[in-house]
mmCIF file of C-alpha atoms in Angstrom:
data_model
loop_
_atom_site.group_PDB
_atom_site.id
_atom_site.type_symbol
_atom_site.label_atom_id
_atom_site.label_comp_id
_atom_site.label_asym_id
_atom_site.label_seq_id
_atom_site.Cartn_x
_atom_site.Cartn_y
_atom_site.Cartn_z
ATOM 1 C CA MET A 136 -4.575 3.423 -11.769
ATOM 2 C CA PRO A 137 -3.002 3.933 -15.193
ATOM 3 C CA VAL A 138 0.614 3.169 -15.976
ATOM 4 C CA LEU A 139 2.584 6.244 -14.910
ATOM 5 C CA ASP A 140 5.464 8.161 -16.387
ATOM 6 C CA LEU A 141 8.565 7.228 -14.388
ATOM 7 C CA LEU A 142 8.975 10.739 -12.972
ATOM 8 C CA GLU A 143 5.370 10.648 -11.669
ATOM 9 C CA LEU A 144 5.897 7.323 -9.885
ATOM 10 C CA PRO A 145 7.226 8.703 -6.547
ATOM 11 C CA THR A 146 4.096 10.826 -6.014
ATOM 12 C CA ALA A 147 1.969 7.667 -6.167
ATOM 13 C CA LEU A 148 4.062 5.783 -3.597
ATOM 14 C CA PRO A 149 3.954 5.772 0.193
ATOM 15 C CA ALA A 150 7.002 7.292 1.862
ATOM 16 C CA TYR A 151 9.898 4.860 2.186
ATOM 17 C CA ALA A 152 8.185 2.147 0.146
ATOM 18 C CA PRO A 153 10.717 0.206 -1.944
ATOM 19 C CA LEU A 154 10.219 -0.370 -5.641
ATOM 20 C CA VAL A 155 10.353 -3.676 -7.470
ATOM 21 C CA GLY A 156 12.022 -3.937 -10.879
ATOM 22 C CA LEU A 157 11.061 -6.571 -13.428
ATOM 23 C CA ASP A 158 12.872 -8.052 -16.397
ATOM 24 C CA LEU A 159 10.219 -9.968 -18.331
ATOM 25 C CA GLY A 160 11.587 -12.929 -20.232
ATOM 26 C CA GLU A 161 9.815 -15.634 -22.198
ATOM 27 C CA LYS A 162 10.226 -18.257 -19.469
ATOM 28 C CA THR A 163 11.157 -16.225 -16.396
ATOM 29 C CA ILE A 164 10.605 -12.924 -14.645
ATOM 30 C CA GLY A 165 13.702 -11.430 -13.088
ATOM 31 C CA VAL A 166 12.846 -9.502 -9.925
ATOM 32 C CA ALA A 167 14.910 -6.857 -8.142
ATOM 33 C CA VAL A 168 14.040 -4.657 -5.173
ATOM 34 C CA SER A 169 15.229 -1.264 -3.995
ATOM 35 C CA ASP A 170 16.006 -0.180 -0.477
ATOM 36 C CA ALA A 171 13.462 1.984 1.376
ATOM 37 C CA THR A 172 15.202 5.193 0.281
ATOM 38 C CA ARG A 173 15.037 4.078 -3.357
ATOM 39 C CA THR A 174 18.762 4.519 -3.814
ATOM 40 C CA VAL A 175 20.135 1.016 -4.446
ATOM 41 C CA ALA A 176 18.626 -1.860 -6.434
ATOM 42 C CA SER A 177 19.443 -5.470 -5.603
ATOM 43 C CA PRO A 178 18.617 -8.588 -7.621
ATOM 44 C CA LEU A 179 16.109 -10.598 -5.625
ATOM 45 C CA GLU A 180 14.577 -13.617 -7.271
ATOM 46 C CA LEU A 181 13.619 -15.383 -10.462
ATOM 47 C CA ILE A 182 9.984 -16.293 -11.009
ATOM 48 C CA ARG A 183 9.597 -19.181 -13.429
ATOM 49 C CA LYS A 184 6.569 -18.451 -15.582
ATOM 50 C CA VAL A 185 3.674 -20.873 -15.265
ATOM 51 C CA LYS A 186 0.488 -18.976 -16.010
ATOM 52 C CA PHE A 187 -0.173 -15.297 -15.551
ATOM 53 C CA THR A 188 -2.325 -15.474 -12.390
ATOM 54 C CA ASP A 189 0.227 -17.696 -10.650
ATOM 55 C CA ASP A 190 3.086 -15.455 -11.772
ATOM 56 C CA ALA A 191 1.249 -12.361 -10.519
ATOM 57 C CA LYS A 192 0.473 -14.047 -7.207
ATOM 58 C CA ALA A 193 4.166 -14.889 -6.720
ATOM 59 C CA LEU A 194 5.124 -11.307 -7.598
ATOM 60 C CA PHE A 195 2.576 -9.755 -5.228
ATOM 61 C CA LYS A 196 3.730 -12.098 -2.432
ATOM 62 C CA LEU A 197 7.349 -10.971 -2.967
ATOM 63 C CA MET A 198 6.266 -7.328 -2.994
ATOM 64 C CA GLU A 199 4.285 -7.753 0.208
ATOM 65 C CA SER A 200 7.216 -9.441 1.969
ATOM 66 C CA ARG A 201 9.447 -6.464 1.086
ATOM 67 C CA GLY A 202 6.833 -3.739 1.648
ATOM 68 C CA ALA A 203 7.210 -2.643 -1.981
ATOM 69 C CA GLY A 204 4.811 0.031 -3.168
ATOM 70 C CA GLY A 205 5.339 0.088 -6.933
ATOM 71 C CA ILE A 206 6.790 -1.636 -9.970
ATOM 72 C CA VAL A 207 9.238 -0.613 -12.680
ATOM 73 C CA ILE A 208 9.013 -2.883 -15.723
ATOM 74 C CA GLY A 209 11.802 -3.033 -18.264
ATOM 75 C CA LEU A 210 10.545 -2.036 -21.703
ATOM 76 C CA PRO A 211 12.561 -3.772 -24.458
ATOM 77 C CA VAL A 212 12.605 -0.923 -26.986
ATOM 78 C CA ASN A 213 14.361 -1.632 -30.301
ATOM 79 C CA MET A 214 17.729 0.012 -30.872
ATOM 80 C CA ASP A 215 16.100 2.499 -33.280
ATOM 81 C CA GLY A 216 13.603 3.559 -30.601
ATOM 82 C CA THR A 217 10.606 1.727 -32.043
ATOM 83 C CA GLU A 218 8.470 -0.717 -30.111
ATOM 84 C CA GLY A 219 8.049 -4.265 -31.320
ATOM 85 C CA PRO A 220 6.149 -7.338 -30.123
ATOM 86 C CA ARG A 221 8.189 -7.667 -26.916
ATOM 87 C CA CYS A 222 7.215 -4.123 -25.887
ATOM 88 C CA GLN A 223 3.581 -4.935 -26.561
ATOM 89 C CA SER A 224 3.937 -8.027 -24.382
ATOM 90 C CA SER A 225 5.438 -5.953 -21.538
ATOM 91 C CA ARG A 226 2.641 -3.396 -21.813
ATOM 92 C CA ALA A 227 0.038 -6.178 -21.765
ATOM 93 C CA PHE A 228 1.690 -7.660 -18.657
ATOM 94 C CA ALA A 229 1.359 -4.291 -16.894
ATOM 95 C CA ARG A 230 -2.305 -3.922 -17.923
ATOM 96 C CA ASN A 231 -3.050 -7.428 -16.662
ATOM 97 C CA LEU A 232 -1.338 -6.711 -13.328
ATOM 98 C CA LEU A 233 -3.473 -3.579 -12.945
ATOM 99 C CA ARG A 234 -6.608 -5.663 -13.451
ATOM 100 C CA LEU A 235 -5.615 -7.710 -10.404
ATOM 101 C CA LYS A 236 -4.246 -4.951 -8.164
ATOM 102 C CA ASP A 237 -4.280 -1.159 -8.244
ATOM 103 C CA ILE A 238 -0.570 -0.495 -7.937
ATOM 104 C CA PRO A 239 1.741 2.200 -9.339
ATOM 105 C CA ILE A 240 3.594 0.908 -12.409
ATOM 106 C CA ALA A 241 6.081 2.643 -14.701
ATOM 107 C CA PHE A 242 8.312 1.491 -17.550
ATOM 108 C CA TRP A 243 12.055 1.939 -18.010
ATOM 109 C CA ASP A 244 13.864 1.547 -21.338
ATOM 110 C CA GLU A 245 15.906 -1.600 -20.898
ATOM 111 C CA ARG A 246 17.851 -1.504 -24.171
ATOM 112 C CA MET A 247 20.987 -3.589 -23.838
ATOM 113 C CA SER A 248 20.428 -4.472 -20.152
ATOM 114 C CA SER A 249 20.870 -8.228 -20.708
ATOM 115 C CA MET A 250 23.854 -7.616 -22.971
ATOM 116 C CA ALA A 251 25.479 -5.367 -20.355
ATOM 117 C CA ILE A 252 24.828 -7.894 -17.589
ATOM 118 C CA ASN A 253 26.224 -10.768 -19.661
ATOM 119 C CA ARG A 254 29.350 -8.737 -20.454
ATOM 120 C CA MET A 255 29.809 -7.879 -16.765
ATOM 121 C CA LEU A 256 29.301 -11.506 -15.684
ATOM 122 C CA ILE A 257 31.860 -12.695 -18.235
ATOM 123 C CA ASP A 258 34.467 -9.964 -17.699
ATOM 124 C CA GLU A 259 34.212 -9.337 -13.966
ATOM 125 C CA ALA A 260 32.730 -12.498 -12.486
ATOM 126 C CA ASP A 261 34.251 -14.937 -15.011
ATOM 127 C CA MET A 262 31.016 -16.947 -15.095
ATOM 128 C CA ASN A 263 30.416 -19.734 -17.547
ATOM 129 C CA ARG A 264 27.342 -19.816 -19.800
ATOM 130 C CA ALA A 265 25.322 -22.223 -17.606
ATOM 131 C CA ARG A 266 25.850 -20.148 -14.445
ATOM 132 C CA ARG A 267 25.092 -16.883 -16.284
ATOM 133 C CA ALA A 268 21.767 -18.297 -17.492
ATOM 134 C CA GLU A 269 20.761 -18.745 -13.848
ATOM 135 C CA VAL A 270 21.467 -15.168 -12.803
ATOM 136 C CA VAL A 271 21.154 -12.944 -15.879
ATOM 137 C CA ASP A 272 17.403 -12.220 -15.631
ATOM 138 C CA LYS A 273 17.406 -11.160 -11.987
ATOM 139 C CA ALA A 274 20.655 -9.244 -12.510
ATOM 140 C CA ALA A 275 19.046 -7.513 -15.510
ATOM 141 C CA ALA A 276 16.076 -6.633 -13.281
ATOM 142 C CA GLY A 277 18.558 -5.006 -10.888
ATOM 143 C CA TRP A 278 20.153 -3.107 -13.791
ATOM 144 C CA ILE A 279 16.727 -1.890 -14.968
ATOM 145 C CA LEU A 280 15.647 -0.817 -11.504
ATOM 146 C CA GLN A 281 18.968 0.911 -10.765
ATOM 147 C CA GLY A 282 18.688 2.897 -13.996
ATOM 148 C CA ALA A 283 15.173 4.002 -13.039
ATOM 149 C CA LEU A 284 16.276 4.909 -9.484
ATOM 150 C CA ASP A 285 19.180 6.961 -10.846
ATOM 151 C CA ARG A 286 16.796 8.802 -13.187
ATOM 152 C CA LEU A 287 14.398 9.516 -10.316
ATOM 153 C CA ARG A 288 17.219 10.820 -8.133
ATOM 154 C CA ASN A 289 18.527 13.086 -10.896
ATOM 155 C CA GLY A 290 15.059 14.311 -11.914
#
């Protein structure tokens, strides 16, 4: 299955199958999951990167435990709309996942997701830097997935 346009993703999913959202970092993968109606995204877990096959296995295990039917991966587009090395890395991650499992995957522009999450954690949760480092990637995954869910709901 090729990577899909976000608006095509629901047609490739079973009814009431949640989606998983990913924020791909250099050392971690933030994971969020939606509810069965694909209305609300919740931060779920942080996968510490080891090697790709182990990371993928951990991701697929999480997806299976939640009954998730597809993946939304944050695409770190530059502020001017161009794609740099981090976008290429995200696209390669998706291609490698598809080599292991035929699963619906779409991308969502994640510009400023980590910045927005950090600002929220500082302003609203009054978290210090060390505590923010522990939660920012999975919270960013929730932000990414919620943005994609909102776009799907609003067509």
